[in-house]
C-alpha positions as YAML, in Angstrom:
chain: A
units: angstrom
residues:
- id: 1
  name: MET
  ca: [-2.41, -15.57, -21.36]
- id: 2
  name: ALA
  ca: [0.18, -14.76, -18.71]
- id: 3
  name: GLU
  ca: [2.70, -13.89, -21.40]
- id: 4
  name: SER
  ca: [0.15, -11.64, -23.10]
- id: 5
  name: ALA
  ca: [-0.52, -9.85, -19.81]
- id: 6
  name: GLU
  ca: [3.21, -9.43, -19.22]
- id: 7
  name: ARG
  ca: [3.61, -7.92, -22.68]
- id: 8
  name: ALA
  ca: [0.75, -5.55, -21.89]
- id: 9
  name: ARG
  ca: [2.42, -4.60, -18.59]
- id: 10
  name: ALA
  ca: [5.74, -3.99, -20.35]
- id: 11
  name: ARG
  ca: [4.04, -1.73, -22.90]
- id: 12
  name: GLY
  ca: [1.61, 0.15, -20.69]
- id: 13
  name: GLY
  ca: [2.21, -0.74, -17.05]
- id: 14
  name: TYR
  ca: [0.13, -2.65, -14.54]
- id: 15
  name: ALA
  ca: [-3.11, -0.96, -15.57]
- id: 16
  name: ALA
  ca: [-2.70, -2.33, -19.10]
- id: 17
  name: ALA
  ca: [-2.01, -5.78, -17.67]
- id: 18
  name: ALA
  ca: [-5.12, -5.57, -15.49]
- id: 19
  name: SER
  ca: [-7.25, -4.67, -18.50]
- id: 20
  name: ALA
  ca: [-5.81, -7.55, -20.51]
- id: 21
  name: LEU
  ca: [-6.40, -10.02, -17.71]
- id: 22
  name: GLU
  ca: [-9.92, -8.78, -17.09]
- id: 23
  name: ARG
  ca: [-10.72, -9.21, -20.79]
- id: 24
  name: ALA
  ca: [-9.23, -12.72, -20.69]
- id: 25
  name: ALA
  ca: [-11.43, -13.56, -17.71]
- id: 26
  name: GLU
  ca: [-14.54, -12.33, -19.49]
- id: 27
  name: LEU
  ca: [-13.74, -14.67, -22.38]
- id: 28
  name: THR
  ca: [-13.21, -17.67, -20.10]
- id: 29
  name: PRO
  ca: [-16.32, -19.87, -19.80]
- id: 30
  name: GLU
  ca: [-15.10, -22.15, -16.97]
- id: 31
  name: PRO
  ca: [-16.01, -20.40, -13.66]
- id: 32
  name: THR
  ca: [-13.01, -21.39, -11.55]
- id: 33
  name: LEU
  ca: [-10.50, -20.44, -14.23]
- id: 34
  name: ARG
  ca: [-12.38, -17.18, -14.77]
- id: 35
  name: ALA
  ca: [-12.13, -16.51, -11.02]
- id: 36
  name: ARG
  ca: [-8.36, -17.11, -11.10]
- id: 37
  name: ARG
  ca: [-7.92, -14.70, -13.98]
- id: 38
  name: LEU
  ca: [-10.03, -12.09, -12.23]
- id: 39
  name: LEU
  ca: [-7.77, -12.40, -9.20]
- id: 40
  name: MET
  ca: [-4.73, -11.84, -11.40]
- id: 41
  name: ALA
  ca: [-6.44, -8.80, -12.90]
- id: 42
  name: ALA
  ca: [-7.31, -7.44, -9.46]
- id: 43
  name: GLN
  ca: [-3.72, -7.84, -8.29]
- id: 44
  name: ALA
  ca: [-2.43, -5.98, -11.33]
- id: 45
  name: ALA
  ca: [-5.01, -3.24, -10.70]
- id: 46
  name: MET
  ca: [-3.75, -3.07, -7.11]
- id: 47
  name: TYR
  ca: [-0.19, -2.50, -8.29]
- id: 48
  name: ALA
  ca: [-1.58, 0.12, -10.65]
- id: 49
  name: GLY
  ca: [-3.06, 1.77, -7.57]
- id: 50
  name: HIS
  ca: [-6.77, 1.82, -8.49]
- id: 51
  name: PRO
  ca: [-8.76, 0.71, -5.40]
- id: 52
  name: GLN
  ca: [-12.24, 1.07, -6.89]
- id: 53
  name: TRP
  ca: [-11.21, -1.12, -9.81]
- id: 54
  name: VAL
  ca: [-9.68, -3.69, -7.45]
- id: 55
  name: SER
  ca: [-12.86, -3.73, -5.39]
- id: 56
  name: GLU
  ca: [-15.07, -4.24, -8.44]
- id: 57
  name: ILE
  ca: [-12.96, -7.04, -9.94]
- id: 58
  name: SER
  ca: [-12.32, -8.93, -6.70]
- id: 59
  name: GLY
  ca: [-15.98, -8.63, -5.74]
- id: 60
  name: ARG
  ca: [-16.94, -10.77, -8.74]
- id: 61
  name: VAL
  ca: [-14.87, -13.76, -7.64]
- id: 62
  name: GLY
  ca: [-17.27, -14.95, -4.94]
- id: 63
  name: ASP
  ca: [-20.06, -15.44, -7.46]
- id: 64
  name: LEU
  ca: [-17.89, -17.77, -9.54]
- id: 65
  name: THR
  ca: [-16.40, -20.22, -7.07]
- id: 66
  name: GLU
  ca: [-16.81, -21.86, -3.69]
- id: 67
  name: ASP
  ca: [-13.06, -22.51, -3.48]
- id: 68
  name: ALA
  ca: [-12.04, -21.21, -0.04]
- id: 69
  name: ARG
  ca: [-8.54, -20.23, -1.14]
- id: 70
  name: LEU
  ca: [-9.74, -18.18, -4.11]
- id: 71
  name: ARG
  ca: [-12.40, -16.47, -2.02]
- id: 72
  name: ALA
  ca: [-9.81, -15.63, 0.65]
- id: 73
  name: GLU
  ca: [-7.48, -14.14, -1.97]
- id: 74
  name: ALA
  ca: [-10.35, -12.03, -3.26]
- id: 75
  name: SER
  ca: [-11.10, -10.85, 0.28]
- id: 76
  name: LEU
  ca: [-7.46, -9.86, 0.76]
- id: 77
  name: LEU
  ca: [-7.56, -7.69, -2.36]
- id: 78
  name: GLY
  ca: [-10.92, -6.24, -1.37]
- id: 79
  name: GLY
  ca: [-9.52, -5.44, 2.08]
- id: 80
  name: TRP
  ca: [-6.61, -3.59, 0.52]
- id: 81
  name: ALA
  ca: [-9.04, -1.49, -1.49]
- id: 82
  name: LEU
  ca: [-11.07, -0.66, 1.61]
- id: 83
  name: GLY
  ca: [-7.98, 0.47, 3.49]
- id: 84
  name: VAL
  ca: [-6.73, 2.68, 0.67]
- id: 85
  name: THR
  ca: [-10.13, 4.41, 0.59]
- id: 86
  name: LEU
  ca: [-10.00, 5.09, 4.37]
- id: 87
  name: ARG
  ca: [-12.55, 2.44, 5.35]
- id: 88
  name: HIS
  ca: [-10.18, 1.00, 7.91]
- id: 89
  name: GLU
  ca: [-12.69, -0.72, 10.19]
- id: 90
  name: GLU
  ca: [-14.21, -2.61, 7.28]
- id: 91
  name: ALA
  ca: [-10.76, -3.43, 5.93]
- id: 92
  name: LEU
  ca: [-9.60, -4.83, 9.26]
- id: 93
  name: THR
  ca: [-12.72, -6.92, 9.76]
- id: 94
  name: LEU
  ca: [-12.12, -8.51, 6.37]
- id: 95
  name: LEU
  ca: [-8.33, -8.84, 6.47]
- id: 96
  name: LEU
  ca: [-7.94, -10.04, 10.05]
- id: 97
  name: GLY
  ca: [-10.70, -12.55, 9.42]
- id: 98
  name: VAL
  ca: [-8.84, -13.92, 6.39]
- id: 99
  name: ALA
  ca: [-5.56, -14.05, 8.31]
- id: 100
  name: GLU
  ca: [-7.04, -15.99, 11.22]
- id: 101
  name: ALA
  ca: [-9.06, -18.36, 9.02]
- id: 102
  name: THR
  ca: [-6.04, -19.30, 6.87]
- id: 103
  name: ALA
  ca: [-3.32, -19.23, 9.56]
- id: 104
  name: ALA
  ca: [-2.96, -23.02, 9.63]
- id: 105
  name: SER
  ca: [-4.05, -24.02, 6.12]
- id: 106
  name: ALA
  ca: [-2.32, -21.31, 4.08]
- id: 107
  name: PRO
  ca: [0.22, -19.42, 6.21]
- id: 108
  name: GLU
  ca: [1.66, -17.45, 3.28]
- id: 109
  name: LEU
  ca: [-1.81, -16.13, 2.43]
- id: 110
  name: ALA
  ca: [-2.51, -15.44, 6.11]
- id: 111
  name: LEU
  ca: [0.66, -13.39, 6.49]
- id: 112
  name: GLY
  ca: [-0.15, -11.53, 3.28]
- id: 113
  name: ALA
  ca: [-3.52, -10.60, 4.76]
- id: 114
  name: LEU
  ca: [-1.89, -9.68, 8.06]
- id: 115
  name: SER
  ca: [0.75, -7.46, 6.47]
- id: 116
  name: THR
  ca: [-1.94, -5.76, 4.37]
- id: 117
  name: ALA
  ca: [-4.02, -5.25, 7.51]
- id: 118
  name: ALA
  ca: [-0.97, -3.72, 9.22]
- id: 119
  name: THR
  ca: [-1.32, -0.57, 7.12]
- id: 120
  name: SER
  ca: [-4.87, 0.01, 8.34]
- id: 121
  name: VAL
  ca: [-3.81, -0.90, 11.89]
- id: 122
  name: TYR
  ca: [-1.11, 1.74, 11.72]
- id: 123
  name: ASN
  ca: [-3.48, 4.33, 10.28]
- id: 124
  name: SER
  ca: [-6.21, 3.57, 12.83]
- id: 125
  name: GLY
  ca: [-3.86, 3.90, 15.80]
- id: 126
  name: MET
  ca: [-6.12, 1.67, 17.92]
- id: 127
  name: PRO
  ca: [-4.44, -0.51, 20.59]
- id: 128
  name: PHE
  ca: [-7.11, -3.19, 20.11]
- id: 129
  name: HIS
  ca: [-6.15, -3.64, 16.47]
- id: 130
  name: ARG
  ca: [-2.46, -3.87, 17.32]
- id: 131
  name: ALA
  ca: [-3.31, -6.53, 19.89]
- id: 132
  name: GLU
  ca: [-5.29, -8.47, 17.28]
- id: 133
  name: LEU
  ca: [-2.35, -8.19, 14.87]
- id: 134
  name: ARG
  ca: [-0.09, -9.67, 17.55]
- id: 135
  name: ARG
  ca: [-2.55, -12.42, 18.50]
- id: 136
  name: ILE
  ca: [-3.20, -13.59, 14.96]
- id: 137
  name: GLY
  ca: [0.45, -13.22, 13.99]
- id: 138
  name: ALA
  ca: [1.37, -15.71, 16.70]
- id: 139
  name: LEU
  ca: [-0.80, -18.30, 14.92]
- id: 140
  name: ILE
  ca: [1.04, -18.01, 11.59]
- id: 141
  name: ASP
  ca: [4.27, -19.67, 10.45]
- id: 142
  name: THR
  ca: [6.13, -16.63, 9.14]
- id: 143
  name: ALA
  ca: [9.29, -18.35, 7.89]
- id: 144
  name: ASP
  ca: [8.45, -17.93, 4.19]
- id: 145
  name: ASP
  ca: [7.66, -14.20, 4.27]
- id: 146
  name: PRO
  ca: [10.43, -12.21, 6.01]
- id: 147
  name: ALA
  ca: [9.25, -8.91, 4.52]
- id: 148
  name: GLY
  ca: [5.68, -9.36, 5.73]
- id: 149
  name: LEU
  ca: [6.97, -10.38, 9.16]
- id: 150
  name: ALA
  ca: [9.27, -7.35, 9.42]
- id: 151
  name: TRP
  ca: [6.47, -4.94, 8.49]
- id: 152
  name: SER
  ca: [3.73, -6.43, 10.66]
- id: 153
  name: ALA
  ca: [6.07, -6.77, 13.67]
- id: 154
  name: ALA
  ca: [7.13, -3.13, 13.33]
- id: 155
  name: VAL
  ca: [3.50, -1.98, 13.29]
- id: 156
  name: ILE
  ca: [2.58, -4.06, 16.35]
- id: 157
  name: ASP
  ca: [5.16, -2.30, 18.53]
- id: 158
  name: PRO
  ca: [7.90, -0.16, 16.95]
- id: 159
  name: HIS
  ca: [9.16, 1.12, 20.29]
- id: 160
  name: HIS
  ca: [10.24, -2.07, 22.08]
- id: 161
  name: GLN
  ca: [12.54, -4.94, 21.16]
- id: 162
  name: ARG
  ca: [14.21, -2.59, 18.69]
- id: 163
  name: ALA
  ca: [17.21, -4.85, 18.18]
- id: 164
  name: ARG
  ca: [14.89, -7.72, 17.18]
- id: 165
  name: LEU
  ca: [12.89, -5.53, 14.80]
- id: 166
  name: LEU
  ca: [16.02, -4.16, 13.12]
- id: 167
  name: GLY
  ca: [17.29, -7.73, 12.83]
- id: 168
  name: LEU
  ca: [14.08, -8.76, 11.07]
- id: 169
  name: LEU
  ca: [14.47, -5.82, 8.69]
- id: 170
  name: LYS
  ca: [18.11, -6.69, 7.97]
- id: 171
  name: ASP
  ca: [17.31, -10.37, 7.37]
- id: 172
  name: ALA
  ca: [14.47, -9.50, 4.99]
- id: 173
  name: LEU
  ca: [16.59, -7.01, 3.05]
- id: 174
  name: ALA
  ca: [19.21, -9.68, 2.54]
- id: 175
  name: VAL
  ca: [16.82, -11.89, 0.59]
- id: 176
  name: VAL
  ca: [14.37, -9.45, -1.00]
- id: 177
  name: SER
  ca: [13.98, -9.53, -4.77]
- id: 178
  name: GLU
  ca: [13.52, -6.39, -6.85]
- id: 179
  name: ASP
  ca: [10.83, -8.31, -8.72]
- id: 180
  name: SER
  ca: [8.66, -8.39, -5.58]
- id: 181
  name: LEU
  ca: [7.02, -5.00, -5.38]
- id: 182
  name: GLY
  ca: [4.96, -6.03, -2.36]
- id: 183
  name: ASP
  ca: [8.07, -7.02, -0.39]
- id: 184
  name: LEU
  ca: [9.90, -3.83, -1.33]
- id: 185
  name: THR
  ca: [7.05, -1.61, -0.17]
- id: 186
  name: ALA
  ca: [6.64, -3.59, 3.07]
- id: 187
  name: LEU
  ca: [10.33, -3.18, 3.93]
- id: 188
  name: ASP
  ca: [10.29, 0.50, 3.01]
- id: 189
  name: GLY
  ca: [7.43, 0.97, 5.44]
- id: 190
  name: ALA
  ca: [9.21, -1.02, 8.14]
- id: 191
  name: ALA
  ca: [12.37, 1.10, 7.85]
- id: 192
  name: TRP
  ca: [10.34, 4.31, 8.02]
- id: 193
  name: ILE
  ca: [8.19, 3.27, 10.97]
- id: 194
  name: LEU
  ca: [11.31, 2.19, 12.87]
- id: 195
  name: ASP
  ca: [12.75, 5.71, 12.42]
- id: 196
  name: GLU
  ca: [15.60, 4.50, 10.25]
- id: 197
  name: THR
  ca: [14.96, 7.66, 8.29]
- id: 198
  name: GLU
  ca: [18.07, 7.95, 6.13]
- id: 199
  name: GLN
  ca: [17.87, 4.27, 5.23]
- id: 200
  name: ALA
  ca: [14.16, 4.65, 4.47]
- id: 201
  name: VAL
  ca: [14.85, 7.55, 2.09]
- id: 202
  name: ARG
  ca: [17.40, 5.44, 0.20]
- id: 203
  name: MET
  ca: [15.13, 2.40, 0.10]
- id: 204
  name: LEU
  ca: [12.09, 4.37, -1.01]
- id: 205
  name: GLY
  ca: [14.08, 6.00, -3.80]
- id: 206
  name: ARG
  ca: [15.18, 2.56, -4.99]
- id: 207
  name: THR
  ca: [11.63, 1.25, -4.91]
- id: 208
  name: LEU
  ca: [10.41, 4.27, -6.87]
- id: 209
  name: ASP
  ca: [12.96, 3.46, -9.58]
- id: 210
  name: VAL
  ca: [11.58, -0.09, -9.77]
- id: 211
  name: ILE
  ca: [7.99, 1.15, -9.82]
- id: 212
  name: ARG
  ca: [8.61, 3.69, -12.55]
- id: 213
  name: ARG
  ca: [10.20, 1.04, -14.73]
- id: 214
  name: ALA
  ca: [7.12, -1.11, -14.15]
- id: 215
  name: GLY
  ca: [4.66, 1.66, -15.00]
- id: 216
  name: SER
  ca: [2.80, 1.52, -11.68]
- id: 217
  name: ALA
  ca: [1.57, 5.06, -11.12]
- id: 218
  name: GLY
  ca: [-0.87, 4.25, -8.35]
- id: 219
  name: THR
  ca: [1.60, 2.41, -6.15]
- id: 220
  name: ASN
  ca: [3.99, 5.21, -7.02]
- id: 221
  name: ALA
  ca: [1.61, 7.58, -5.20]
- id: 222
  name: THR
  ca: [1.76, 5.53, -2.00]
- id: 223
  name: ILE
  ca: [5.53, 5.21, -2.05]
- id: 224
  name: THR
  ca: [6.03, 8.83, -3.09]
- id: 225
  name: GLN
  ca: [3.93, 9.97, -0.13]
- id: 226
  name: THR
  ca: [5.94, 7.79, 2.26]
- id: 227
  name: LEU
  ca: [9.11, 9.24, 0.75]
- id: 228
  name: ALA
  ca: [7.70, 12.73, 1.33]
- id: 229
  name: LEU
  ca: [7.16, 11.91, 5.01]
- id: 230
  name: ALA
  ca: [10.66, 10.47, 5.37]
- id: 231
  name: LEU
  ca: [12.18, 13.52, 3.66]
- id: 232
  name: PHE
  ca: [10.21, 15.79, 5.99]
- id: 233
  name: GLU
  ca: [11.51, 13.92, 9.02]
- id: 234
  name: ASN
  ca: [15.01, 14.09, 7.56]
- id: 235
  name: GLY
  ca: [14.82, 17.88, 7.30]
- id: 236
  name: SER
  ca: [14.66, 17.98, 3.49]
- id: 237
  name: TRP
  ca: [11.57, 20.17, 3.40]
- id: 238
  name: THR
  ca: [11.78, 21.33, -0.21]
- id: 239
  name: ALA
  ca: [12.15, 17.78, -1.50]
- id: 240
  name: ALA
  ca: [9.34, 16.68, 0.84]
- id: 241
  name: GLN
  ca: [7.04, 19.38, -0.57]
- id: 242
  name: ASP
  ca: [7.78, 18.31, -4.14]
- id: 243
  name: ALA
  ca: [7.19, 14.64, -3.35]
- id: 244
  name: ALA
  ca: [3.96, 15.34, -1.44]
- id: 245
  name: ASP
  ca: [2.60, 17.44, -4.30]
- id: 246
  name: GLU
  ca: [3.45, 14.70, -6.81]
- id: 247
  name: ALA
  ca: [1.82, 12.09, -4.58]
- id: 248
  name: PHE
  ca: [-1.33, 14.21, -4.23]
- id: 249
  name: TRP
  ca: [-1.99, 14.47, -7.93]
- id: 250
  name: MET
  ca: [-1.25, 10.81, -8.63]
- id: 251
  name: ALA
  ca: [-3.47, 9.71, -5.75]
- id: 252
  name: THR
  ca: [-6.29, 12.03, -6.81]
- id: 253
  name: GLU
  ca: [-6.27, 10.45, -10.27]
- id: 254
  name: ALA
  ca: [-6.09, 6.89, -8.88]
- id: 255
  name: GLY
  ca: [-8.67, 7.34, -6.11]
- id: 256
  name: ALA
  ca: [-6.17, 6.57, -3.33]
- id: 257
  name: ASP
  ca: [-7.91, 8.61, -0.63]
- id: 258
  name: ASN
  ca: [-5.42, 7.78, 2.11]
- id: 259
  name: VAL
  ca: [-2.59, 9.34, 0.11]
- id: 260
  name: THR
  ca: [-4.68, 12.33, -0.96]
- id: 261
  name: LEU
  ca: [-5.52, 13.16, 2.63]
- id: 262
  name: GLY
  ca: [-2.03, 12.44, 3.95]
- id: 263
  name: SER
  ca: [-0.44, 14.65, 1.31]
- id: 264
  name: CYS
  ca: [-2.76, 17.53, 2.18]
- id: 265
  name: ILE
  ca: [-1.86, 17.27, 5.85]
- id: 266
  name: LEU
  ca: [1.88, 17.13, 5.16]
- id: 267
  name: GLN
  ca: [1.79, 20.09, 2.78]
- id: 268
  name: ALA
  ca: [-0.20, 22.16, 5.27]
- id: 269
  name: THR
  ca: [2.31, 21.22, 8.00]
- id: 270
  name: LEU
  ca: [5.22, 22.31, 5.83]
- id: 271
  name: ARG
  ca: [3.61, 25.67, 5.08]
- id: 272
  name: ALA
  ca: [2.80, 26.24, 8.74]
- id: 273
  name: LEU
  ca: [6.38, 25.50, 9.77]
- id: 274
  name: ARG
  ca: [7.67, 27.85, 7.10]
- id: 275
  name: GLY
  ca: [5.17, 30.54, 8.06]
- id: 276
  name: THR
  ca: [3.64, 30.57, 4.60]
- id: 277
  name: MET
  ca: [0.02, 29.75, 5.36]
- id: 278
  name: ARG
  ca: [-2.33, 31.56, 2.99]
- id: 279
  name: PRO
  ca: [-4.05, 34.63, 4.47]
- id: 280
  name: ARG
  ca: [-7.83, 34.28, 4.57]
- id: 281
  name: GLY
  ca: [-9.42, 35.53, 1.36]
- id: 282
  name: SER
  ca: [-6.19, 35.71, -0.62]
- id: 283
  name: ARG
  ca: [-5.64, 33.96, -3.89]
- id: 284
  name: PRO
  ca: [-4.20, 30.44, -3.46]
- id: 285
  name: TRP
  ca: [-0.90, 29.48, -5.05]
- id: 286
  name: LYS
  ca: [0.28, 26.12, -6.23]
- id: 287
  name: PRO
  ca: [-0.03, 23.34, -5.20]
- id: 288
  name: TYR
  ca: [-3.71, 24.26, -5.22]
- id: 289
  name: GLY
  ca: [-4.88, 20.74, -4.43]
- id: 290
  name: ALA
  ca: [-3.52, 20.91, -0.90]
- id: 291
  name: TRP
  ca: [-6.08, 23.62, 0.00]
- id: 292
  name: ILE
  ca: [-8.84, 21.03, -0.41]
- id: 293
  name: CYS
  ca: [-7.73, 19.70, 2.98]
- id: 294
  name: ALA
  ca: [-5.73, 22.52, 4.47]
- id: 295
  name: GLY
  ca: [-8.28, 25.29, 3.96]
- id: 296
  name: PRO
  ca: [-7.43, 28.96, 4.42]
...
């Protein structure tokens, strides 16, 4: 089954793998095994960047099993979907709960939940959530996930202990595998949030190459938008505009609301800085989608 899903991913990307795994789950009579296959399908759908699909698949796991580990994994995936669709409070309630509940029994799962929560913590900007990230992080043995540690530590406080944070980033980069898309995206985010802008641009470009080879359009939207922000901060405004426009259309198709909104804001900012905002009542020019957020 795993080999069949991998062949599907190689032919058509993560979305094809998710479909194959979901079909395999539907044909599996034993509930626990069906739940495991649904989790694999939901993870593939996450890498494909389809939050509504992830939410629907992961939401079926709880009806199939009482296994605490499987239910926690489903909650992690559901929390990711909530965050991508801008439901940050709900995402954090779910993800931080998983991280704290599994801190001792399954530290790798706990840190996965914590690093996923870090994105919503960053987007929310609330000091309380950063404090919770720090508190729960102190309960988790982070030795086996240097990428997750680097990302979550950077979100907690990117402005202090800079030498330590850059050391965590360097250590994680030394051992990261190009096969681990989650680790690559976490480290890209850490480099960007730590204002290592030129390094972030290089890293994000490398990750995009990996993603495109893997056929993961939805995750491509998230990384492309982060690249657009890094290019903007680096002064490469034309390249930032192109990347933001690409991210907008991919995110619109995938239902990644956080990227859709972020792209609109960045494109409006770029036009304002260039003095090219559209006069009220005039005909819009491309990229038209940005006017959904930017307005006249």
